[in-house]
Structures are given as structure tokens and as C-alpha cells.
Amino acid sequence: MNSLLFIQALLAAGAGLLLNLTPCVLPAVPLKVRAVLREAGERQAVRLASAALFTAGSVLFFGSLGLATALLQWRWGVLFQSQTLLIALSALLAALAVLNFSGRSLPLPSALVTLRGRRLFEPFFSGLVSALLSTPCTGPLLGGVLVFAVTQPLANILVIFVSIGLGLAAPYVVLILRPSLLKRLPRAGAWTTVVQQSFGWLLLAAALFYAQSVLPAAWATPLWVVLLATVLAWAVVTLWRASERSARSAALFVGATAAALGYFGSGLSQSAETTIAWQPLRAADVAALPTLGRPALVEFTADWCINCKVLEKTTYEDKNVVAALKRTGAVALRVDLTHPNPVLEHLLALHGGVGLPFAIVLDHKGREVQTLSGLFTSATLVQALNKTLTQENSP
């Protein structure tokens, strides 16, 4: 392995590790926590096997994704443009939520059960699905790593993608192998049951999030309202019935978190100072970008991109960003890549985008001023918009 590839592989492992800190991996948290906790009391040999299988699931997915990237020129996140995958993933997450509420393990064919296959299958399955759920969005370091990867031969691409899978699995492998690191947690009790059930609600929320890309748009808000109301009702009942203080605290925390997410997600917290008048950018409009005669902020997003939604509720709703748009006279354009669109995907690639979230700031002649990928701050976006003022009179 040459030195450049070695450095990029290390960066890829770091990018995979940092993916664990992004909102995009939230749907995978229940699977990962289950994989860790179920091995806490096992002997070292069993924990070693489970850690290896969890890693194997992650590496298998990313290795396959790297192969598809090399042979089919797939972009990061392109899998989620498939309605079939979104339907299957939503159904899987909903089924896992039901199993979580019932406290049961994954159902397996009788042959595997006879061979004690559940002990081998569950950590592998957790690693595989956790890797899949991490790929709708990019995170820190990942954009640069992917830009390097797509210029490499097949073997190097596989090294990069396998490194991402190893980095993503690393924290959970460490916890599986060193359960003593969990000793600082409070002892198991009634509160652990509350937390376990709350993971079921998280899985259901993830199922609904991915399903909304294929459901009629009018269904989304009522379904989210029903889910929120159900979670709050569960939190109130659990709080009422709980006899231990730790269980009541856990239920109160889950209910308060759900209420806060519902409030900010509903848009009730928005004001005129934090609202951007987005205009859709369609394939037919791309050729007209150089003739706008004013700067532009172009956001690339998709219904299945959790990090994109986080940016839209934080960075893009910052009053300083809205003020910068008004000050520079920039128009805000939104590119929707929920479904495949070759023209819009070419625009993304033309500016170096390899995944979502991604944004471009253009000057009054349609020239690129700056690109922003992954999760970025409002201050970074404001600085990019301010640069359009300095280029306004440039030839």
C-alpha cells in the first residue's frame, strides 16, 4: 500500500468513526446498543466472536458499496433513491420496533436455531444494517475521502470503503470487547426497560422517516402527529405507573425530547427572521444559472437525508444566514434528489459533490464561490455568502 493510499485509508477510518456522531446514524443506535448490551455478561471468546461478526457485517456492506461505486459509478447515498429499498427498509425498521417492544430476538429458520445460528447471526445482522443506515448522508472528512476514492482503481476503492466500515464499527467493537467501560452506567433496573422501549419508538420514527419518501405527501404530517401523540401518551402512562425514580426520570426525558423535536420539527419556532424563501431548482433551470444576474445559494437535499433536515432546521434557519441572503441579494435554490435525476446529479458532481448534504454558493455570473459538504455551521455559510460581494465587480 503506497503512502498516499495509507493516509487516505486512515482518513476513511476516521470518517467512519465520525459518522457515529452525526444525526444520520440515529436509526441504527438501538441495534448497536443491543449488540453491545447482549454481550456484556458473556465470556471473552463469545464477545470476541460477536465483535468480529459485527465488524464483518459492517465491512461486507461497505465492501459491496465500494464495488458498486467502482463498477457502476454509484454516488454515496444513491441506494436511498430506490423506492423498493425505502419500502423494505421501512418495513424492516417497523418489524424491529415490534420485536423491541416485545423483547424478542430476531426470528430465524429452524435450521439456524438448531445450529445456534442466532448467536452468530444477530451481531452480523446488526453490523450490516447499521452500516446501511449510516449511508444516506456524509459526515466530517468523508467528502474528501470519497472524492479521492472515485479517482482510484478498484482495489484502492475497496480499501477506502472497507476502512470506512472498520471506523464505523470501531466504537461498538471496543465496548463489546471491554464491557468494563459500561460500569459507570447505573445498575440495570426499571429504567432500562423504559430506555429499551424508547428505542422502539426511535425505530418507528426512522421507519416513518424513510417511508415518507414513498407515501403521498399529504400523509406525512398526520402520521408524524399520530406518532408524537402516541409517544407522549406512552411517556405519561409510564411516568404514572413507574415506582422507581430512575424509571420516572427516563420516561420524563423521553417525553420531553419527543415534545421538543415535535415543536422544532413542526416549524412553530420559525419567524420571519429565520425563514428562507426557497425556490425549487429543476433540471430545465440549470442552464440559466449563469444568467441570474445575482448570487445564489444552491442546496442539494433529499427526503431521506436526515443530516439535510438537521441543517434545514438549524443552519439554514439561523437569522444571520437569512440576513446575509438579503444583504447580498442572493436567491435560495433547492435541488431535490429524493429521486434519480441525471441533470441535477451532474450539477452536483460538476461542483465536486459526492453525497448529501451539499451546498454551492454562486456569484452573480453563476461562478462557484464556495462549496459546503456534510454538516456545516451558519457562520461558515455566512462567510461564503459575504464573498459574493467581493466578486460582484470582478470581470
Tab-separated table of C-alpha atoms in Angstrom:
chain	number	residue	atom	x	y	z
A	1	MET	CA	0.000	0.000	0.000
A	2	ASN	CA	1.528	3.341	-1.037
A	3	SER	CA	1.802	6.154	1.490
A	4	LEU	CA	-0.987	8.275	-0.053
A	5	LEU	CA	-3.429	5.372	-0.023
A	6	PHE	CA	-2.406	4.537	3.553
A	7	ILE	CA	-3.116	8.118	4.660
A	8	GLN	CA	-6.462	8.107	2.848
A	9	ALA	CA	-7.361	4.755	4.444
A	10	LEU	CA	-6.649	6.263	7.882
A	11	LEU	CA	-8.792	9.275	6.990
A	12	ALA	CA	-11.523	6.910	5.769
A	13	ALA	CA	-11.455	5.045	9.085
A	14	GLY	CA	-11.682	8.393	10.871
A	15	ALA	CA	-14.590	9.414	8.652
A	16	GLY	CA	-16.376	6.162	9.502
A	17	LEU	CA	-15.742	6.762	13.191
A	18	LEU	CA	-17.101	10.324	12.977
A	19	LEU	CA	-20.225	9.112	11.170
A	20	ASN	CA	-21.292	7.756	14.570
A	21	LEU	CA	-21.621	11.352	15.788
A	22	THR	CA	-23.952	12.541	13.019
A	23	PRO	CA	-27.779	12.529	13.218
A	24	CYS	CA	-27.921	10.202	10.229
A	25	VAL	CA	-26.954	7.173	12.326
A	26	LEU	CA	-29.674	7.694	14.952
A	27	PRO	CA	-31.900	4.934	13.487
A	28	ALA	CA	-29.028	2.493	13.985
A	29	VAL	CA	-28.461	3.342	17.659
A	30	PRO	CA	-30.939	0.769	19.052
A	31	LEU	CA	-29.310	-2.016	17.019
A	32	LYS	CA	-25.822	-1.024	18.154
A	33	VAL	CA	-26.763	-0.659	21.807
A	34	ARG	CA	-28.487	-4.051	21.728
A	35	ALA	CA	-25.377	-5.593	20.154
A	36	VAL	CA	-23.246	-4.205	22.990
A	37	LEU	CA	-25.521	-4.941	25.945
A	38	ARG	CA	-26.371	-8.501	24.950
A	39	GLU	CA	-22.664	-9.441	25.122
A	40	ALA	CA	-21.804	-7.625	28.363
A	41	GLY	CA	-22.046	-10.724	30.555
A	42	GLU	CA	-20.601	-13.282	28.144
A	43	ARG	CA	-17.178	-14.911	28.242
A	44	GLN	CA	-14.320	-13.343	26.348
A	45	ALA	CA	-14.347	-15.865	23.499
A	46	VAL	CA	-18.036	-15.194	22.805
A	47	ARG	CA	-17.520	-11.430	22.944
A	48	LEU	CA	-14.568	-11.703	20.564
A	49	ALA	CA	-16.675	-13.682	18.083
A	50	SER	CA	-19.546	-11.187	18.333
A	51	ALA	CA	-17.192	-8.225	17.806
A	52	ALA	CA	-15.707	-9.919	14.751
A	53	LEU	CA	-19.163	-10.666	13.323
A	54	PHE	CA	-20.419	-7.111	13.940
A	55	THR	CA	-17.335	-5.805	12.125
A	56	ALA	CA	-17.813	-8.352	9.331
A	57	GLY	CA	-21.370	-7.123	8.734
A	58	SER	CA	-20.190	-3.515	8.506
A	59	VAL	CA	-17.238	-4.374	6.268
A	60	LEU	CA	-19.352	-6.583	3.982
A	61	PHE	CA	-21.797	-3.768	3.347
A	62	PHE	CA	-19.133	-1.139	2.702
A	63	GLY	CA	-17.062	-3.519	0.609
A	64	SER	CA	-20.109	-4.214	-1.561
A	65	LEU	CA	-20.848	-0.491	-1.761
A	66	GLY	CA	-17.246	0.173	-2.801
A	67	LEU	CA	-17.520	-2.472	-5.509
A	68	ALA	CA	-20.724	-0.889	-6.825
A	69	THR	CA	-19.087	2.551	-6.695
A	70	ALA	CA	-16.169	1.319	-8.786
A	71	LEU	CA	-18.123	-0.715	-11.321
A	72	LEU	CA	-21.388	1.247	-11.560
A	73	GLN	CA	-20.152	4.761	-10.654
A	74	TRP	CA	-22.624	4.999	-7.785
A	75	ARG	CA	-22.707	8.117	-5.645
A	76	TRP	CA	-22.793	7.964	-1.850
A	77	GLY	CA	-26.430	7.614	-0.804
A	78	VAL	CA	-27.700	6.553	-4.232
A	79	LEU	CA	-29.231	3.403	-2.712
A	80	PHE	CA	-31.833	5.537	-0.981
A	81	GLN	CA	-33.174	6.807	-4.301
A	82	SER	CA	-34.703	3.347	-4.739
A	83	GLN	CA	-38.345	3.200	-3.657
A	84	THR	CA	-38.033	-0.574	-3.285
A	85	LEU	CA	-35.185	-0.181	-0.791
A	86	LEU	CA	-37.031	2.533	1.146
A	87	ILE	CA	-40.157	0.372	1.437
A	88	ALA	CA	-38.127	-2.667	2.505
A	89	LEU	CA	-36.073	-0.643	4.981
A	90	SER	CA	-39.166	0.969	6.493
A	91	ALA	CA	-40.806	-2.428	6.892
A	92	LEU	CA	-37.633	-3.848	8.471
A	93	LEU	CA	-37.335	-0.979	10.959
A	94	ALA	CA	-41.021	-1.266	11.874
A	95	ALA	CA	-40.600	-5.019	12.410
A	96	LEU	CA	-37.522	-4.444	14.570
A	97	ALA	CA	-39.526	-1.929	16.609
A	98	VAL	CA	-42.238	-4.515	17.249
A	99	LEU	CA	-39.609	-7.093	18.288
A	100	ASN	CA	-38.032	-4.478	20.545
A	101	PHE	CA	-41.348	-3.751	22.307
A	102	SER	CA	-41.991	-7.470	22.781
A	103	GLY	CA	-38.459	-8.169	23.994
A	104	ARG	CA	-37.971	-10.951	21.453
A	105	SER	CA	-34.967	-11.764	19.278
A	106	LEU	CA	-34.878	-11.898	15.504
A	107	PRO	CA	-36.869	-14.842	14.089
A	108	LEU	CA	-34.621	-17.362	12.352
A	109	PRO	CA	-35.213	-20.519	10.289
A	110	SER	CA	-35.327	-23.645	12.438
A	111	ALA	CA	-32.101	-24.948	10.880
A	112	LEU	CA	-30.175	-21.922	12.081
A	113	VAL	CA	-31.741	-22.134	15.510
A	114	THR	CA	-30.684	-25.774	15.758
A	115	LEU	CA	-27.150	-24.774	14.816
A	116	ARG	CA	-27.240	-21.991	17.386
A	117	GLY	CA	-27.159	-19.571	14.488
A	118	ARG	CA	-28.857	-16.777	16.406
A	119	ARG	CA	-25.691	-16.215	18.433
A	120	LEU	CA	-23.790	-15.751	15.144
A	121	PHE	CA	-26.476	-14.052	13.101
A	122	GLU	CA	-27.601	-11.210	15.345
A	123	PRO	CA	-24.269	-9.336	15.694
A	124	PHE	CA	-23.566	-9.795	11.975
A	125	PHE	CA	-27.042	-8.535	11.073
A	126	SER	CA	-26.673	-5.562	13.442
A	127	GLY	CA	-23.379	-4.565	11.843
A	128	LEU	CA	-24.804	-4.932	8.332
A	129	VAL	CA	-27.975	-2.898	8.921
A	130	SER	CA	-26.144	-0.278	10.990
A	131	ALA	CA	-23.776	0.259	8.060
A	132	LEU	CA	-26.699	0.603	5.643
A	133	LEU	CA	-28.420	3.164	7.870
A	134	SER	CA	-25.273	5.304	8.001
A	135	THR	CA	-25.066	5.899	4.244
A	136	PRO	CA	-27.827	8.409	3.337
A	137	CYS	CA	-25.577	11.306	4.423
A	138	THR	CA	-21.948	12.322	4.536
A	139	GLY	CA	-20.085	13.445	7.636
A	140	PRO	CA	-16.777	15.090	8.598
A	141	LEU	CA	-13.793	14.006	6.437
A	142	LEU	CA	-15.995	11.747	4.340
A	143	GLY	CA	-16.458	14.141	1.412
A	144	GLY	CA	-12.714	14.479	0.774
A	145	VAL	CA	-12.183	10.750	1.203
A	146	LEU	CA	-14.877	9.930	-1.369
A	147	VAL	CA	-13.528	12.492	-3.854
A	148	PHE	CA	-10.166	10.698	-3.633
A	149	ALA	CA	-11.739	7.229	-3.799
A	150	VAL	CA	-13.676	7.728	-7.040
A	151	THR	CA	-10.445	8.570	-8.894
A	152	GLN	CA	-8.748	5.319	-7.845
A	153	PRO	CA	-8.611	1.792	-9.310
A	154	LEU	CA	-10.923	-0.892	-7.983
A	155	ALA	CA	-8.550	-2.306	-5.346
A	156	ASN	CA	-7.911	1.117	-3.816
A	157	ILE	CA	-11.630	1.955	-3.745
A	158	LEU	CA	-12.272	-1.277	-1.839
A	159	VAL	CA	-9.530	-0.397	0.672
A	160	ILE	CA	-11.108	3.012	1.258
A	161	PHE	CA	-14.651	1.684	1.708
A	162	VAL	CA	-13.575	-1.200	3.942
A	163	SER	CA	-11.712	1.345	6.091
A	164	ILE	CA	-14.930	3.363	6.442
A	165	GLY	CA	-16.719	0.221	7.625
A	166	LEU	CA	-13.977	-0.544	10.149
A	167	GLY	CA	-14.105	3.004	11.515
A	168	LEU	CA	-17.894	2.925	11.821
A	169	ALA	CA	-17.831	-0.361	13.766
A	170	ALA	CA	-14.835	0.510	15.973
A	171	PRO	CA	-16.596	2.138	19.000
A	172	TYR	CA	-19.040	-0.746	19.353
A	173	VAL	CA	-16.341	-3.371	18.942
A	174	VAL	CA	-14.388	-1.715	21.771
A	175	LEU	CA	-17.471	-1.735	24.021
A	176	ILE	CA	-18.226	-5.387	23.184
A	177	LEU	CA	-14.659	-6.422	23.981
A	178	ARG	CA	-14.346	-4.171	27.048
A	179	PRO	CA	-17.731	-4.271	28.827
A	180	SER	CA	-15.994	-2.835	31.902
A	181	LEU	CA	-16.250	0.540	30.173
A	182	LEU	CA	-20.006	0.331	30.813
A	183	LYS	CA	-19.618	0.045	34.583
A	184	ARG	CA	-20.141	3.768	35.008
A	185	LEU	CA	-23.732	3.350	33.876
A	186	PRO	CA	-26.359	2.967	36.623
A	187	ARG	CA	-27.275	-0.599	37.508
A	188	ALA	CA	-29.944	-2.217	35.388
A	189	GLY	CA	-33.458	-1.789	36.711
A	190	ALA	CA	-36.865	-0.486	35.737
A	191	TRP	CA	-35.206	2.417	33.920
A	192	THR	CA	-33.545	0.029	31.453
A	193	THR	CA	-36.964	-1.266	30.387
A	194	VAL	CA	-38.094	2.310	29.727
A	195	VAL	CA	-34.965	3.010	27.681
A	196	GLN	CA	-35.390	-0.227	25.715
A	197	GLN	CA	-38.986	0.660	24.852
A	198	SER	CA	-37.923	4.181	23.851
A	199	PHE	CA	-35.572	2.590	21.297
A	200	GLY	CA	-38.675	1.010	19.771
A	201	TRP	CA	-40.159	4.472	19.263
A	202	LEU	CA	-36.900	5.601	17.660
A	203	LEU	CA	-37.060	2.671	15.249
A	204	LEU	CA	-40.683	3.505	14.400
A	205	ALA	CA	-39.733	7.142	13.795
A	206	ALA	CA	-36.954	6.004	11.477
A	207	ALA	CA	-39.376	3.721	9.622
A	208	LEU	CA	-41.762	6.631	9.113
A	209	PHE	CA	-38.931	8.975	8.070
A	210	TYR	CA	-37.862	6.681	5.237
A	211	ALA	CA	-41.436	5.744	4.336
A	212	GLN	CA	-42.462	9.373	3.805
A	213	SER	CA	-40.333	9.435	0.631
A	214	VAL	CA	-42.713	6.932	-0.990
A	215	LEU	CA	-46.010	7.863	0.696
A	216	PRO	CA	-48.334	10.632	-0.556
A	217	ALA	CA	-47.086	13.990	0.738
A	218	ALA	CA	-50.420	14.691	2.456
A	219	TRP	CA	-49.921	11.670	4.744
A	220	ALA	CA	-46.635	12.784	6.304
A	221	THR	CA	-47.844	15.390	8.804
A	222	PRO	CA	-50.829	13.364	10.151
A	223	LEU	CA	-48.623	10.290	10.608
A	224	TRP	CA	-45.969	12.285	12.481
A	225	VAL	CA	-48.673	13.823	14.689
A	226	VAL	CA	-50.077	10.372	15.498
A	227	LEU	CA	-46.604	9.024	16.315
A	228	LEU	CA	-45.770	12.018	18.521
A	229	ALA	CA	-49.090	11.782	20.347
A	230	THR	CA	-48.550	8.048	20.926
A	231	VAL	CA	-45.048	8.579	22.315
A	232	LEU	CA	-46.267	11.326	24.651
A	233	ALA	CA	-49.173	9.152	25.813
A	234	TRP	CA	-46.760	6.267	26.462
A	235	ALA	CA	-44.442	8.610	28.410
A	236	VAL	CA	-47.340	9.856	30.586
A	237	VAL	CA	-48.613	6.318	31.316
A	238	THR	CA	-45.075	5.074	32.044
A	239	LEU	CA	-44.436	8.054	34.308
A	240	TRP	CA	-47.686	7.367	36.177
A	241	ARG	CA	-47.075	3.649	36.639
A	242	ALA	CA	-43.341	3.751	37.431
A	243	SER	CA	-42.447	3.155	41.061
A	244	GLU	CA	-38.719	3.831	40.777
A	245	ARG	CA	-37.352	7.331	40.453
A	246	SER	CA	-34.895	6.287	37.729
A	247	ALA	CA	-37.731	4.909	35.589
A	248	ARG	CA	-39.785	8.085	36.032
A	249	SER	CA	-36.773	10.204	35.087
A	250	ALA	CA	-36.190	8.111	31.952
A	251	ALA	CA	-39.839	8.408	30.886
A	252	LEU	CA	-39.838	12.144	31.544
A	253	PHE	CA	-36.666	12.567	29.482
A	254	VAL	CA	-38.081	10.598	26.532
A	255	GLY	CA	-41.367	12.532	26.630
A	256	ALA	CA	-39.626	15.915	26.863
A	257	THR	CA	-37.282	15.019	23.995
A	258	ALA	CA	-40.191	13.925	21.807
A	259	ALA	CA	-42.119	17.130	22.592
A	260	ALA	CA	-39.076	19.301	21.797
A	261	LEU	CA	-38.435	17.506	18.496
A	262	GLY	CA	-42.106	17.836	17.593
A	263	TYR	CA	-42.064	21.559	18.339
A	264	PHE	CA	-38.959	22.346	16.310
A	265	GLY	CA	-39.906	19.938	13.527
A	266	SER	CA	-43.352	21.475	13.112
A	267	GLY	CA	-41.948	24.889	12.212
A	268	LEU	CA	-43.734	26.635	15.102
A	269	SER	CA	-40.380	28.025	16.225
A	270	GLN	CA	-39.841	29.839	12.906
A	271	SER	CA	-40.237	33.581	12.460
A	272	ALA	CA	-39.845	35.990	9.575
A	273	GLU	CA	-36.196	36.476	10.609
A	274	THR	CA	-35.433	32.766	10.247
A	275	THR	CA	-37.404	31.845	7.136
A	276	ILE	CA	-35.760	31.435	3.738
A	277	ALA	CA	-37.917	31.730	0.620
A	278	TRP	CA	-36.594	28.624	-1.131
A	279	GLN	CA	-37.284	28.170	-4.827
A	280	PRO	CA	-37.059	24.730	-6.457
A	281	LEU	CA	-34.252	24.283	-8.967
A	282	ARG	CA	-35.380	21.875	-11.675
A	283	ALA	CA	-33.362	20.238	-14.406
A	284	ALA	CA	-34.636	22.730	-17.002
A	285	ASP	CA	-33.374	25.647	-14.872
A	286	VAL	CA	-29.753	24.542	-14.575
A	287	ALA	CA	-28.623	26.150	-17.844
A	288	ALA	CA	-29.990	29.520	-16.669
A	289	LEU	CA	-27.835	29.716	-13.509
A	290	PRO	CA	-25.130	31.923	-15.153
A	291	THR	CA	-27.811	34.384	-16.335
A	292	LEU	CA	-29.500	35.026	-12.976
A	293	GLY	CA	-27.626	38.312	-12.548
A	294	ARG	CA	-27.477	37.797	-8.775
A	295	PRO	CA	-25.706	35.471	-6.340
A	296	ALA	CA	-27.306	32.139	-5.489
A	297	LEU	CA	-27.294	29.621	-2.670
A	298	VAL	CA	-27.970	26.140	-4.079
A	299	GLU	CA	-28.846	23.442	-1.548
A	300	PHE	CA	-28.856	19.751	-2.522
A	301	THR	CA	-31.192	17.735	-0.324
A	302	ALA	CA	-33.462	14.673	-0.255
A	303	ASP	CA	-36.359	13.464	1.858
A	304	TRP	CA	-34.290	10.504	3.081
A	305	CYS	CA	-31.272	12.608	4.163
A	306	ILE	CA	-31.507	13.117	7.935
A	307	ASN	CA	-28.467	15.391	8.066
A	308	CYS	CA	-30.080	17.590	5.396
A	309	LYS	CA	-33.163	18.015	7.565
A	310	VAL	CA	-30.990	18.882	10.563
A	311	LEU	CA	-29.215	21.570	8.520
A	312	GLU	CA	-32.542	22.966	7.350
A	313	LYS	CA	-33.760	23.273	10.951
A	314	THR	CA	-30.516	24.729	12.315
A	315	THR	CA	-28.027	26.347	9.928
A	316	TYR	CA	-30.496	27.466	7.266
A	317	GLU	CA	-32.923	28.862	9.847
A	318	ASP	CA	-30.265	30.963	11.549
A	319	LYS	CA	-31.203	34.643	11.406
A	320	ASN	CA	-27.650	35.556	10.386
A	321	VAL	CA	-27.948	33.366	7.286
A	322	VAL	CA	-31.304	34.923	6.360
A	323	ALA	CA	-29.807	38.400	6.862
A	324	ALA	CA	-26.781	37.509	4.693
A	325	LEU	CA	-29.065	36.338	1.892
A	326	LYS	CA	-30.929	39.644	1.993
A	327	ARG	CA	-27.744	41.701	2.229
A	328	THR	CA	-26.117	40.004	-0.754
A	329	GLY	CA	-29.323	39.754	-2.785
A	330	ALA	CA	-28.779	36.010	-3.175
A	331	VAL	CA	-31.580	33.749	-4.315
A	332	ALA	CA	-32.046	30.462	-2.418
A	333	LEU	CA	-32.465	27.454	-4.715
A	334	ARG	CA	-33.237	23.926	-3.532
A	335	VAL	CA	-32.305	20.810	-5.520
A	336	ASP	CA	-34.357	17.752	-4.572
A	337	LEU	CA	-32.515	14.463	-5.174
A	338	THR	CA	-35.048	12.256	-3.425
A	339	HIS	CA	-35.494	10.514	-6.770
A	340	PRO	CA	-32.895	9.998	-9.539
A	341	ASN	CA	-32.351	12.972	-11.856
A	342	PRO	CA	-29.290	12.780	-14.157
A	343	VAL	CA	-29.143	16.524	-14.880
A	344	LEU	CA	-29.271	17.573	-11.229
A	345	GLU	CA	-26.882	14.791	-10.230
A	346	HIS	CA	-24.458	16.019	-12.917
A	347	LEU	CA	-24.668	19.517	-11.414
A	348	LEU	CA	-23.787	18.044	-8.012
A	349	ALA	CA	-20.810	16.134	-9.454
A	350	LEU	CA	-19.692	19.138	-11.525
A	351	HIS	CA	-19.039	21.056	-8.304
A	352	GLY	CA	-17.325	18.156	-6.563
A	353	GLY	CA	-20.303	16.837	-4.627
A	354	VAL	CA	-20.166	13.137	-3.784
A	355	GLY	CA	-23.118	12.933	-1.386
A	356	LEU	CA	-25.592	14.862	0.725
A	357	PRO	CA	-25.818	17.342	2.386
A	358	PHE	CA	-24.140	19.659	-0.116
A	359	ALA	CA	-24.453	23.343	-0.954
A	360	ILE	CA	-22.939	25.729	-3.509
A	361	VAL	CA	-22.633	29.495	-3.268
A	362	LEU	CA	-22.528	31.123	-6.733
A	363	ASP	CA	-21.730	34.716	-7.660
A	364	HIS	CA	-23.847	36.949	-9.920
A	365	LYS	CA	-22.361	35.285	-13.019
A	366	GLY	CA	-23.027	31.746	-11.851
A	367	ARG	CA	-19.396	31.122	-10.902
A	368	GLU	CA	-18.641	28.939	-7.913
A	369	VAL	CA	-17.613	30.934	-4.841
A	370	GLN	CA	-17.532	28.088	-2.321
A	371	THR	CA	-18.942	24.619	-1.734
A	372	LEU	CA	-20.029	23.203	1.618
A	373	SER	CA	-20.482	19.493	2.314
A	374	GLY	CA	-21.663	17.461	5.268
A	375	LEU	CA	-22.785	19.332	8.367
A	376	PHE	CA	-21.580	22.945	8.408
A	377	THR	CA	-22.254	25.958	10.617
A	378	SER	CA	-24.211	29.119	9.915
A	379	ALA	CA	-21.002	31.149	10.360
A	380	THR	CA	-19.331	29.192	7.542
A	381	LEU	CA	-22.316	29.774	5.268
A	382	VAL	CA	-22.453	33.492	6.079
A	383	GLN	CA	-18.756	33.854	5.234
A	384	ALA	CA	-19.329	32.130	1.894
A	385	LEU	CA	-22.257	34.434	1.075
A	386	ASN	CA	-20.225	37.510	2.017
A	387	LYS	CA	-17.594	36.503	-0.544
A	388	THR	CA	-20.114	37.120	-3.315
A	389	LEU	CA	-19.985	40.845	-2.513
A	390	THR	CA	-16.234	40.993	-3.179
A	391	GLN	CA	-16.662	39.257	-6.529
A	392	GLU	CA	-19.582	41.353	-7.730
A	393	ASN	CA	-17.396	43.757	-9.689
A	394	SER	CA	-14.835	41.216	-10.837
A	395	PRO	CA	-14.644	40.502	-14.589
